[in-house]
Amino acid sequence: MLGGANLKIFVTGGAGFIGSEFVRMSLNGNLKDIGINPTKVVVYDALTYAGNLNNLKSVSSDIRYEFIHGDICDPQILNKIPDDCDLILNFAAESHVDRSIDGPAVFVKTNILGTQNLLEAAKIKDVKRFVQISTDEVYGSIDTGSWDELFPLRPNSPYAASKAAADLISLSYYKTFGVPVLITRCSNNYGYFQNIEKLVPLFITNLLAGKKVPLYGSGKNIREWIHVSDHVRGIAHVIKYGELGEVYNIAGDTELTNLDITRMLLKYFNLDETYIAYVSDRKGHDFRYALNSSKIQNIGFKNKVEFKQGIESTILWYKNNKDWYTHAI
Ligand code: NAD
């Protein structure tokens, strides 16, 4: 069990969508109830097209916060991690499936080699926890039922395959070198500060601009949705209560087809289905993802944000933060 008021945390990819939510929530005291109350949070981020320091503006004057511009593939990362670091969280990744189809190489480099480089540094620094942030996509696609953590990994996209490889290399560092690894695999996230290349913010910002939304194939593909703050709370639970060397699924409670979610957004904006532009399907598009999250529930975790309320607050956020997303692309 790890937690307490003196935690020193190194967050890679902390300028991205989910990493920045972790940083904001931990510094704002929103994870205190789960025992995450840091004295130091170092964000280490390469600031690729997906990284945005505006995501961290609200905490930038906090004396516990520090930003370091750097790449997880750089062997010098060892010198950037504080000597008394308790916890490393690896959010840094290339994260967009479509980009992995257009150019897989950088996914292999960052997601696999970068993770291994970071694990090597964690081994030398002797940290207390190393959390690898992974995804449901490593399991492949499932027509019925749901995956628990023991399901075989059958990733289909280069993105998912690179994340699966990172999970395995992380577990090997636990078994072989005793690096205190924990892995979380989460469903599709939505919420504030998400790059508008992803479905929810892309559709919201298109509709706000009076434009059509590009829906892949028939729109029948099914995903589970989770608010980013619930994902972060799930990660905090795993840090505090998770067993080393274990994997924890973090599932969204809301299972929807892409067409369902599109219709919900159209309804919110009072628009009809002429605003849907059906486009050719993504290559190798997984049909359905569904996680069994009994394991994390057994260590006391439950989502808090109800989907309707979460999506409405997300729409409002994009409505009120046009400057953010016109500079984020
Ligand atoms: P994101 O694309 O918004 O952010 C990624 C961050 O990593 C950016 O700040 C970027 O600058 C940084 N980065 C990229 N390459 C780097 C490198 N080589 N060195 C250092 N920093 C680098 O991604 P996200 O949506 O916040 O996802 C974070 C993690 O969560 C990823 O590992 C992703 O696989 C996982 N995940 C995401 C979702 C989702 O729905 N978004 C769901 C489950 C798991």
mmCIF file of C-alpha atoms and ligand atoms in Angstrom:
data_model
loop_
_atom_site.group_PDB
_atom_site.id
_atom_site.type_symbol
_atom_site.label_atom_id
_atom_site.label_comp_id
_atom_site.label_asym_id
_atom_site.label_seq_id
_atom_site.Cartn_x
_atom_site.Cartn_y
_atom_site.Cartn_z
ATOM 1 C CA MET A 1 0.000 0.000 0.000
ATOM 2 C CA LEU A 2 1.388 3.371 -1.020
ATOM 3 C CA GLY A 3 0.069 6.813 -0.236
ATOM 4 C CA GLY A 4 0.400 9.670 2.188
ATOM 5 C CA ALA A 5 1.374 13.290 2.278
ATOM 6 C CA ASN A 6 4.987 13.004 1.213
ATOM 7 C CA LEU A 7 4.721 11.449 -2.198
ATOM 8 C CA LYS A 8 7.129 12.551 -4.911
ATOM 9 C CA ILE A 9 5.709 11.711 -8.306
ATOM 10 C CA PHE A 10 7.225 11.687 -11.806
ATOM 11 C CA VAL A 11 4.523 11.870 -14.487
ATOM 12 C CA THR A 12 5.512 11.198 -18.079
ATOM 13 C CA GLY A 13 3.063 12.450 -20.692
ATOM 14 C CA GLY A 14 1.631 14.769 -18.038
ATOM 15 C CA ALA A 15 0.866 17.478 -20.607
ATOM 16 C CA GLY A 16 -1.563 15.205 -22.466
ATOM 17 C CA PHE A 17 -5.256 14.569 -21.891
ATOM 18 C CA ILE A 18 -5.266 11.968 -19.095
ATOM 19 C CA GLY A 19 -1.835 12.716 -17.600
ATOM 20 C CA SER A 20 -2.745 16.379 -17.088
ATOM 21 C CA GLU A 21 -5.986 15.339 -15.364
ATOM 22 C CA PHE A 22 -3.917 13.232 -12.973
ATOM 23 C CA VAL A 23 -1.590 16.177 -12.293
ATOM 24 C CA ARG A 24 -4.427 18.653 -11.744
ATOM 25 C CA MET A 25 -6.431 16.285 -9.558
ATOM 26 C CA SER A 26 -3.456 15.287 -7.416
ATOM 27 C CA LEU A 27 -2.275 18.884 -6.868
ATOM 28 C CA ASN A 28 -5.812 20.177 -6.286
ATOM 29 C CA GLY A 29 -6.365 17.648 -3.518
ATOM 30 C CA ASN A 30 -8.971 15.655 -5.449
ATOM 31 C CA LEU A 31 -7.181 12.372 -4.807
ATOM 32 C CA LYS A 32 -6.540 12.965 -1.099
ATOM 33 C CA ASP A 33 -9.399 10.652 -0.131
ATOM 34 C CA ILE A 34 -7.514 7.854 -1.909
ATOM 35 C CA GLY A 35 -4.265 8.788 -0.169
ATOM 36 C CA ILE A 36 -2.563 10.602 -3.059
ATOM 37 C CA ASN A 37 -1.378 13.925 -1.641
ATOM 38 C CA PRO A 38 1.982 14.766 -3.226
ATOM 39 C CA THR A 39 4.711 17.137 -2.082
ATOM 40 C CA LYS A 40 6.286 17.082 -5.546
ATOM 41 C CA VAL A 41 4.897 16.412 -9.035
ATOM 42 C CA VAL A 42 7.407 16.478 -11.886
ATOM 43 C CA VAL A 43 5.835 16.406 -15.332
ATOM 44 C CA TYR A 44 8.143 15.061 -18.023
ATOM 45 C CA ASP A 45 6.759 15.468 -21.539
ATOM 46 C CA ALA A 46 8.109 15.704 -25.095
ATOM 47 C CA LEU A 47 5.288 18.095 -26.048
ATOM 48 C CA THR A 48 4.416 16.307 -29.264
ATOM 49 C CA TYR A 49 1.370 17.561 -31.194
ATOM 50 C CA ALA A 50 -0.686 15.972 -28.352
ATOM 51 C CA GLY A 51 1.048 17.692 -25.445
ATOM 52 C CA ASN A 52 -0.171 21.128 -24.396
ATOM 53 C CA LEU A 53 1.178 23.140 -21.467
ATOM 54 C CA ASN A 54 -2.128 25.030 -21.312
ATOM 55 C CA ASN A 55 -3.531 21.826 -19.813
ATOM 56 C CA LEU A 56 -1.336 22.516 -16.777
ATOM 57 C CA LYS A 57 -1.778 26.287 -16.553
ATOM 58 C CA SER A 58 -4.028 26.039 -13.496
ATOM 59 C CA VAL A 59 -1.266 24.343 -11.472
ATOM 60 C CA SER A 60 1.794 25.982 -13.014
ATOM 61 C CA SER A 61 2.379 28.346 -10.078
ATOM 62 C CA ASP A 62 2.045 25.569 -7.481
ATOM 63 C CA ILE A 63 5.449 25.230 -5.778
ATOM 64 C CA ARG A 64 5.073 21.442 -5.786
ATOM 65 C CA TYR A 65 4.886 21.388 -9.609
ATOM 66 C CA GLU A 66 7.813 21.243 -12.020
ATOM 67 C CA PHE A 67 7.883 20.737 -15.777
ATOM 68 C CA ILE A 68 10.736 19.086 -17.681
ATOM 69 C CA HIS A 69 10.714 19.000 -21.462
ATOM 70 C CA GLY A 70 12.004 15.606 -22.536
ATOM 71 C CA ASP A 71 11.486 12.354 -24.404
ATOM 72 C CA ILE A 72 10.946 9.016 -22.637
ATOM 73 C CA CYS A 73 13.262 7.434 -25.221
ATOM 74 C CA ASP A 74 16.187 9.563 -23.991
ATOM 75 C CA PRO A 75 18.581 7.530 -21.784
ATOM 76 C CA GLN A 76 19.331 10.781 -19.889
ATOM 77 C CA ILE A 77 15.852 10.519 -18.374
ATOM 78 C CA LEU A 78 17.594 8.803 -15.468
ATOM 79 C CA ASN A 79 19.077 12.149 -14.436
ATOM 80 C CA LYS A 80 15.710 13.879 -14.580
ATOM 81 C CA ILE A 81 13.916 11.604 -12.137
ATOM 82 C CA PRO A 82 14.371 12.933 -8.582
ATOM 83 C CA ASP A 83 16.539 10.651 -6.408
ATOM 84 C CA ASP A 84 13.823 10.328 -3.788
ATOM 85 C CA CYS A 85 11.052 9.685 -6.322
ATOM 86 C CA ASP A 86 8.349 7.372 -4.937
ATOM 87 C CA LEU A 87 6.200 6.864 -7.938
ATOM 88 C CA ILE A 88 6.494 6.941 -11.741
ATOM 89 C CA LEU A 89 3.353 7.090 -13.854
ATOM 90 C CA ASN A 90 3.830 6.475 -17.564
ATOM 91 C CA PHE A 91 1.107 8.263 -19.538
ATOM 92 C CA ALA A 92 3.533 9.197 -22.343
ATOM 93 C CA ALA A 93 2.479 7.548 -25.563
ATOM 94 C CA GLU A 94 1.433 7.946 -29.116
ATOM 95 C CA SER A 95 -2.254 7.405 -28.515
ATOM 96 C CA HIS A 96 -4.264 7.713 -31.726
ATOM 97 C CA VAL A 97 -5.154 4.517 -33.632
ATOM 98 C CA ASP A 98 -5.592 6.303 -36.982
ATOM 99 C CA ARG A 99 -2.107 7.786 -36.742
ATOM 100 C CA SER A 100 -0.707 4.313 -35.974
ATOM 101 C CA ILE A 101 -2.186 3.070 -39.245
ATOM 102 C CA ASP A 102 -0.635 5.954 -41.199
ATOM 103 C CA GLY A 103 2.774 5.711 -39.478
ATOM 104 C CA PRO A 104 3.395 2.857 -37.031
ATOM 105 C CA ALA A 105 7.138 3.421 -36.456
ATOM 106 C CA VAL A 106 6.835 6.193 -33.883
ATOM 107 C CA PHE A 107 4.347 4.034 -31.944
ATOM 108 C CA VAL A 108 6.924 1.266 -31.658
ATOM 109 C CA LYS A 109 9.590 3.780 -30.665
ATOM 110 C CA THR A 110 7.679 5.734 -28.013
ATOM 111 C CA ASN A 111 5.272 3.144 -26.679
ATOM 112 C CA ILE A 112 7.644 0.172 -26.540
ATOM 113 C CA LEU A 113 11.236 1.438 -26.526
ATOM 114 C CA GLY A 114 10.325 4.522 -24.507
ATOM 115 C CA THR A 115 8.578 2.416 -21.870
ATOM 116 C CA GLN A 116 11.544 0.057 -21.647
ATOM 117 C CA ASN A 117 13.900 3.029 -21.264
ATOM 118 C CA LEU A 118 11.751 4.386 -18.452
ATOM 119 C CA LEU A 119 11.586 0.985 -16.734
ATOM 120 C CA GLU A 120 15.373 0.825 -16.853
ATOM 121 C CA ALA A 121 15.546 4.210 -15.117
ATOM 122 C CA ALA A 122 12.923 3.095 -12.551
ATOM 123 C CA LYS A 123 15.040 0.023 -11.811
ATOM 124 C CA ILE A 124 18.124 2.121 -11.068
ATOM 125 C CA LYS A 125 16.196 4.746 -9.085
ATOM 126 C CA ASP A 126 14.549 2.074 -6.966
ATOM 127 C CA VAL A 127 11.119 3.727 -6.998
ATOM 128 C CA LYS A 128 8.253 2.339 -4.885
ATOM 129 C CA ARG A 129 5.718 2.099 -7.716
ATOM 130 C CA PHE A 130 5.813 2.172 -11.529
ATOM 131 C CA VAL A 131 2.380 2.498 -13.098
ATOM 132 C CA GLN A 132 2.036 1.693 -16.779
ATOM 133 C CA ILE A 133 -1.116 3.278 -18.184
ATOM 134 C CA SER A 134 -2.528 0.854 -20.735
ATOM 135 C CA THR A 135 -5.724 0.323 -22.651
ATOM 136 C CA ASP A 136 -8.573 -2.129 -23.259
ATOM 137 C CA GLU A 137 -7.460 -2.226 -26.902
ATOM 138 C CA VAL A 138 -4.670 -4.690 -26.042
ATOM 139 C CA TYR A 139 -7.288 -7.468 -25.765
ATOM 140 C CA GLY A 140 -8.449 -7.108 -29.396
ATOM 141 C CA SER A 141 -12.182 -7.237 -30.072
ATOM 142 C CA ILE A 142 -14.949 -9.196 -28.357
ATOM 143 C CA ASP A 143 -18.443 -9.832 -29.783
ATOM 144 C CA THR A 144 -20.154 -10.782 -26.510
ATOM 145 C CA GLY A 145 -19.202 -10.900 -22.833
ATOM 146 C CA SER A 146 -16.203 -9.044 -21.436
ATOM 147 C CA TRP A 147 -12.484 -9.458 -20.805
ATOM 148 C CA ASP A 148 -10.990 -9.975 -17.401
ATOM 149 C CA GLU A 149 -7.276 -9.371 -16.875
ATOM 150 C CA LEU A 150 -6.380 -13.000 -17.686
ATOM 151 C CA PHE A 151 -7.676 -12.864 -21.247
ATOM 152 C CA PRO A 152 -4.987 -13.337 -23.898
ATOM 153 C CA LEU A 153 -3.724 -10.195 -25.612
ATOM 154 C CA ARG A 154 -4.821 -10.103 -29.269
ATOM 155 C CA PRO A 155 -4.233 -6.505 -30.339
ATOM 156 C CA ASN A 156 -5.158 -5.553 -33.894
ATOM 157 C CA SER A 157 -3.895 -2.023 -34.604
ATOM 158 C CA PRO A 158 -0.236 -0.993 -34.441
ATOM 159 C CA TYR A 159 -1.250 1.289 -31.540
ATOM 160 C CA ALA A 160 -2.818 -1.568 -29.584
ATOM 161 C CA ALA A 161 0.069 -3.921 -30.410
ATOM 162 C CA SER A 162 2.615 -1.376 -29.169
ATOM 163 C CA LYS A 163 0.666 -0.947 -25.911
ATOM 164 C CA ALA A 164 0.418 -4.738 -25.462
ATOM 165 C CA ALA A 165 4.184 -5.032 -25.970
ATOM 166 C CA ALA A 166 4.723 -2.291 -23.372
ATOM 167 C CA ASP A 167 2.526 -4.191 -20.894
ATOM 168 C CA LEU A 168 4.581 -7.344 -21.393
ATOM 169 C CA ILE A 169 7.942 -5.614 -21.111
ATOM 170 C CA SER A 170 6.677 -3.899 -17.923
ATOM 171 C CA LEU A 171 5.648 -7.236 -16.405
ATOM 172 C CA SER A 172 9.011 -8.709 -17.373
ATOM 173 C CA TYR A 173 10.748 -5.915 -15.424
ATOM 174 C CA TYR A 174 8.638 -6.842 -12.410
ATOM 175 C CA LYS A 175 9.436 -10.567 -12.651
ATOM 176 C CA THR A 176 13.076 -10.256 -13.650
ATOM 177 C CA PHE A 177 14.286 -7.156 -11.831
ATOM 178 C CA GLY A 178 11.664 -6.591 -9.163
ATOM 179 C CA VAL A 179 10.593 -3.190 -10.514
ATOM 180 C CA PRO A 180 7.315 -2.540 -8.622
ATOM 181 C CA VAL A 181 5.080 -2.461 -11.690
ATOM 182 C CA LEU A 182 1.304 -2.026 -11.754
ATOM 183 C CA ILE A 183 -0.672 -1.904 -14.999
ATOM 184 C CA THR A 184 -4.062 -0.295 -15.621
ATOM 185 C CA ARG A 185 -6.143 -0.977 -18.745
ATOM 186 C CA CYS A 186 -8.951 1.488 -19.287
ATOM 187 C CA SER A 187 -11.880 1.946 -21.668
ATOM 188 C CA ASN A 188 -12.397 4.961 -23.954
ATOM 189 C CA ASN A 189 -12.047 8.236 -22.042
ATOM 190 C CA TYR A 190 -13.914 11.487 -22.601
ATOM 191 C CA GLY A 191 -13.727 14.835 -20.820
ATOM 192 C CA TYR A 192 -11.970 18.196 -20.857
ATOM 193 C CA PHE A 193 -8.610 18.884 -22.572
ATOM 194 C CA GLN A 194 -8.857 15.958 -25.013
ATOM 195 C CA ASN A 195 -7.230 16.587 -28.374
ATOM 196 C CA ILE A 196 -9.933 17.121 -30.973
ATOM 197 C CA GLU A 197 -8.628 14.334 -33.196
ATOM 198 C CA LYS A 198 -10.573 11.894 -30.945
ATOM 199 C CA LEU A 199 -14.247 11.044 -31.568
ATOM 200 C CA VAL A 200 -16.044 12.894 -28.747
ATOM 201 C CA PRO A 201 -14.223 16.252 -28.973
ATOM 202 C CA LEU A 202 -14.062 16.048 -32.782
ATOM 203 C CA PHE A 203 -17.805 15.590 -33.024
ATOM 204 C CA ILE A 204 -18.574 18.237 -30.394
ATOM 205 C CA THR A 205 -16.337 20.859 -31.991
ATOM 206 C CA ASN A 206 -17.643 20.069 -35.497
ATOM 207 C CA LEU A 207 -21.227 20.468 -34.313
ATOM 208 C CA LEU A 208 -20.361 23.680 -32.476
ATOM 209 C CA ALA A 209 -19.014 24.970 -35.802
ATOM 210 C CA GLY A 210 -22.134 23.795 -37.688
ATOM 211 C CA LYS A 211 -20.160 21.100 -39.532
ATOM 212 C CA LYS A 212 -21.012 17.439 -40.176
ATOM 213 C CA VAL A 213 -19.419 14.648 -38.127
ATOM 214 C CA PRO A 214 -17.399 11.911 -39.900
ATOM 215 C CA LEU A 215 -18.699 8.531 -38.731
ATOM 216 C CA TYR A 216 -16.724 5.387 -39.617
ATOM 217 C CA GLY A 217 -18.495 2.560 -41.520
ATOM 218 C CA SER A 218 -21.995 1.805 -40.272
ATOM 219 C CA GLY A 219 -21.363 3.400 -36.855
ATOM 220 C CA LYS A 220 -22.161 0.044 -35.209
ATOM 221 C CA ASN A 221 -18.790 -0.346 -33.451
ATOM 222 C CA ILE A 222 -19.237 -0.505 -29.691
ATOM 223 C CA ARG A 223 -17.120 1.150 -27.008
ATOM 224 C CA GLU A 224 -17.385 1.639 -23.246
ATOM 225 C CA TRP A 225 -17.041 5.243 -22.109
ATOM 226 C CA ILE A 226 -15.512 6.568 -18.898
ATOM 227 C CA HIS A 227 -15.025 10.119 -17.691
ATOM 228 C CA VAL A 228 -11.333 10.988 -17.476
ATOM 229 C CA SER A 229 -11.641 11.892 -13.778
ATOM 230 C CA ASP A 230 -12.939 8.382 -13.020
ATOM 231 C CA HIS A 231 -10.003 6.896 -14.940
ATOM 232 C CA VAL A 232 -7.623 8.966 -12.807
ATOM 233 C CA ARG A 233 -9.400 7.937 -9.592
ATOM 234 C CA GLY A 234 -9.095 4.318 -10.728
ATOM 235 C CA ILE A 235 -5.356 4.771 -11.244
ATOM 236 C CA ALA A 236 -5.071 6.318 -7.768
ATOM 237 C CA HIS A 237 -6.885 3.305 -6.298
ATOM 238 C CA VAL A 238 -4.457 0.968 -7.987
ATOM 239 C CA ILE A 239 -1.479 2.968 -6.676
ATOM 240 C CA LYS A 240 -2.860 2.803 -3.162
ATOM 241 C CA TYR A 241 -4.386 -0.657 -2.989
ATOM 242 C CA GLY A 242 -3.090 -2.594 -6.025
ATOM 243 C CA GLU A 243 -0.827 -5.611 -5.755
ATOM 244 C CA LEU A 244 2.563 -5.345 -7.416
ATOM 245 C CA GLY A 245 2.955 -7.192 -10.710
ATOM 246 C CA GLU A 246 -0.817 -7.132 -11.292
ATOM 247 C CA VAL A 247 -3.017 -5.754 -14.060
ATOM 248 C CA TYR A 248 -6.275 -3.875 -13.297
ATOM 249 C CA ASN A 249 -9.029 -3.145 -15.810
ATOM 250 C CA ILE A 250 -10.789 0.205 -15.353
ATOM 251 C CA ALA A 251 -14.120 0.016 -17.165
ATOM 252 C CA GLY A 252 -16.569 2.696 -18.198
ATOM 253 C CA ASP A 253 -20.164 1.920 -17.216
ATOM 254 C CA THR A 254 -21.685 3.126 -20.470
ATOM 255 C CA GLU A 255 -21.587 0.893 -23.529
ATOM 256 C CA LEU A 256 -22.636 2.648 -26.734
ATOM 257 C CA THR A 257 -22.306 2.239 -30.475
ATOM 258 C CA ASN A 258 -20.572 5.123 -32.198
ATOM 259 C CA LEU A 259 -23.935 5.837 -33.833
ATOM 260 C CA ASP A 260 -25.626 6.006 -30.391
ATOM 261 C CA ILE A 261 -23.126 8.550 -29.125
ATOM 262 C CA THR A 262 -23.438 10.553 -32.350
ATOM 263 C CA ARG A 263 -27.230 10.619 -31.992
ATOM 264 C CA MET A 264 -26.907 11.785 -28.372
ATOM 265 C CA LEU A 265 -24.704 14.667 -29.455
ATOM 266 C CA LEU A 266 -27.012 15.575 -32.357
ATOM 267 C CA LYS A 267 -29.949 15.598 -29.961
ATOM 268 C CA TYR A 268 -28.105 17.903 -27.578
ATOM 269 C CA PHE A 269 -27.448 20.342 -30.439
ATOM 270 C CA ASN A 270 -31.002 19.930 -31.835
ATOM 271 C CA LEU A 271 -29.651 18.709 -35.148
ATOM 272 C CA ASP A 272 -30.838 15.856 -37.384
ATOM 273 C CA GLU A 273 -28.973 12.971 -38.987
ATOM 274 C CA THR A 274 -28.133 14.947 -42.117
ATOM 275 C CA TYR A 275 -25.188 16.128 -39.962
ATOM 276 C CA ILE A 276 -23.688 12.630 -40.133
ATOM 277 C CA ALA A 277 -21.148 12.090 -42.940
ATOM 278 C CA TYR A 278 -20.565 8.337 -43.208
ATOM 279 C CA VAL A 279 -16.930 7.714 -44.176
ATOM 280 C CA SER A 280 -15.076 4.495 -45.150
ATOM 281 C CA ASP A 281 -14.357 2.338 -42.167
ATOM 282 C CA ARG A 282 -10.998 2.404 -40.349
ATOM 283 C CA LYS A 283 -8.711 -0.461 -41.480
ATOM 284 C CA GLY A 284 -8.952 -3.402 -39.058
ATOM 285 C CA HIS A 285 -11.562 -1.535 -36.991
ATOM 286 C CA ASP A 286 -12.235 -3.495 -33.782
ATOM 287 C CA PHE A 287 -15.953 -4.170 -33.411
ATOM 288 C CA ARG A 288 -16.416 -4.118 -29.659
ATOM 289 C CA TYR A 289 -14.459 -3.559 -26.458
ATOM 290 C CA ALA A 290 -15.834 -4.607 -23.066
ATOM 291 C CA LEU A 291 -13.951 -4.893 -19.791
ATOM 292 C CA ASN A 292 -14.770 -6.886 -16.695
ATOM 293 C CA SER A 293 -13.738 -4.659 -13.802
ATOM 294 C CA SER A 294 -14.465 -6.939 -10.817
ATOM 295 C CA LYS A 295 -10.807 -6.937 -9.802
ATOM 296 C CA ILE A 296 -10.569 -3.172 -9.251
ATOM 297 C CA GLN A 297 -14.042 -3.138 -7.690
ATOM 298 C CA ASN A 298 -12.728 -5.659 -5.181
ATOM 299 C CA ILE A 299 -10.164 -3.085 -4.012
ATOM 300 C CA GLY A 300 -12.943 -0.568 -3.474
ATOM 301 C CA PHE A 301 -13.192 1.314 -6.751
ATOM 302 C CA LYS A 302 -16.401 2.614 -8.320
ATOM 303 C CA ASN A 303 -16.953 5.228 -11.047
ATOM 304 C CA LYS A 304 -18.569 8.476 -9.923
ATOM 305 C CA VAL A 305 -19.494 10.376 -13.086
ATOM 306 C CA GLU A 306 -22.763 9.452 -14.737
ATOM 307 C CA PHE A 307 -22.406 9.511 -18.541
ATOM 308 C CA LYS A 308 -25.169 12.004 -19.399
ATOM 309 C CA GLN A 309 -23.921 14.530 -16.877
ATOM 310 C CA GLY A 310 -20.278 13.935 -17.882
ATOM 311 C CA ILE A 311 -20.924 14.397 -21.588
ATOM 312 C CA GLU A 312 -22.985 17.547 -21.028
ATOM 313 C CA SER A 313 -20.238 19.130 -18.943
ATOM 314 C CA THR A 314 -17.734 18.125 -21.641
ATOM 315 C CA ILE A 315 -19.836 19.819 -24.340
ATOM 316 C CA LEU A 316 -20.038 22.958 -22.203
ATOM 317 C CA TRP A 317 -16.298 22.919 -21.653
ATOM 318 C CA TYR A 318 -15.548 22.833 -25.403
ATOM 319 C CA LYS A 319 -18.160 25.531 -25.952
ATOM 320 C CA ASN A 320 -16.378 27.765 -23.435
ATOM 321 C CA ASN A 321 -12.799 26.919 -24.407
ATOM 322 C CA LYS A 322 -12.564 27.528 -28.132
ATOM 323 C CA ASP A 323 -9.160 29.152 -27.670
ATOM 324 C CA TRP A 324 -7.823 25.965 -26.142
ATOM 325 C CA TYR A 325 -8.739 23.714 -29.024
ATOM 326 C CA THR A 326 -7.983 26.106 -31.822
ATOM 327 C CA HIS A 327 -4.433 26.244 -30.384
ATOM 328 C CA ALA A 328 -4.303 22.539 -29.532
ATOM 329 C CA ILE A 329 -4.178 21.329 -33.137
HETATM 330 P P1 NAD B 1 -2.451 12.052 -25.313
HETATM 331 O O1 NAD B 1 -2.091 11.736 -26.726
HETATM 332 O O2 NAD B 1 -3.465 13.093 -25.030
HETATM 333 O O3 NAD B 1 -1.145 12.452 -24.490
HETATM 334 C C1 NAD B 1 0.084 11.807 -24.639
HETATM 335 C C2 NAD B 1 1.153 12.694 -24.010
HETATM 336 O O4 NAD B 1 2.400 12.012 -24.125
HETATM 337 C C3 NAD B 1 1.327 14.048 -24.687
HETATM 338 O O5 NAD B 1 1.448 15.071 -23.720
HETATM 339 C C4 NAD B 1 2.617 13.903 -25.472
HETATM 340 O O6 NAD B 1 3.322 15.121 -25.652
HETATM 341 C C5 NAD B 1 3.387 12.924 -24.600
HETATM 342 N N1 NAD B 1 4.400 12.159 -25.337
HETATM 343 C C6 NAD B 1 4.252 11.518 -26.530
HETATM 344 N N2 NAD B 1 5.409 10.928 -26.882
HETATM 345 C C7 NAD B 1 6.298 11.192 -25.885
HETATM 346 C C8 NAD B 1 7.650 10.842 -25.651
HETATM 347 N N3 NAD B 1 8.342 10.120 -26.545
HETATM 348 N N4 NAD B 1 8.247 11.263 -24.522
HETATM 349 C C9 NAD B 1 7.561 12.015 -23.611
HETATM 350 N N5 NAD B 1 6.290 12.391 -23.773
HETATM 351 C C10 NAD B 1 5.660 11.985 -24.898
HETATM 352 O O7 NAD B 1 -2.864 10.654 -24.693
HETATM 353 P P2 NAD B 1 -3.949 10.320 -23.575
HETATM 354 O O8 NAD B 1 -5.261 10.141 -24.221
HETATM 355 O O9 NAD B 1 -3.783 11.264 -22.452
HETATM 356 O O10 NAD B 1 -3.434 8.876 -23.140
HETATM 357 C C11 NAD B 1 -2.493 8.719 -22.082
HETATM 358 C C12 NAD B 1 -2.236 7.255 -21.886
HETATM 359 O O11 NAD B 1 -3.464 6.586 -21.573
HETATM 360 C C13 NAD B 1 -1.692 6.563 -23.135
HETATM 361 O O12 NAD B 1 -0.698 5.670 -22.732
HETATM 362 C C14 NAD B 1 -2.879 5.819 -23.705
HETATM 363 O O13 NAD B 1 -2.453 4.648 -24.347
HETATM 364 C C15 NAD B 1 -3.663 5.490 -22.451
HETATM 365 N N6 NAD B 1 -5.114 5.340 -22.639
HETATM 366 C C16 NAD B 1 -5.842 6.316 -23.269
HETATM 367 C C17 NAD B 1 -7.225 6.158 -23.402
HETATM 368 C C18 NAD B 1 -8.076 7.233 -24.051
HETATM 369 O O14 NAD B 1 -9.275 7.015 -24.242
HETATM 370 N N7 NAD B 1 -7.539 8.383 -24.385
HETATM 371 C C19 NAD B 1 -7.850 5.009 -22.907
HETATM 372 C C20 NAD B 1 -7.067 4.053 -22.260
HETATM 373 C C21 NAD B 1 -5.714 4.227 -22.133
#
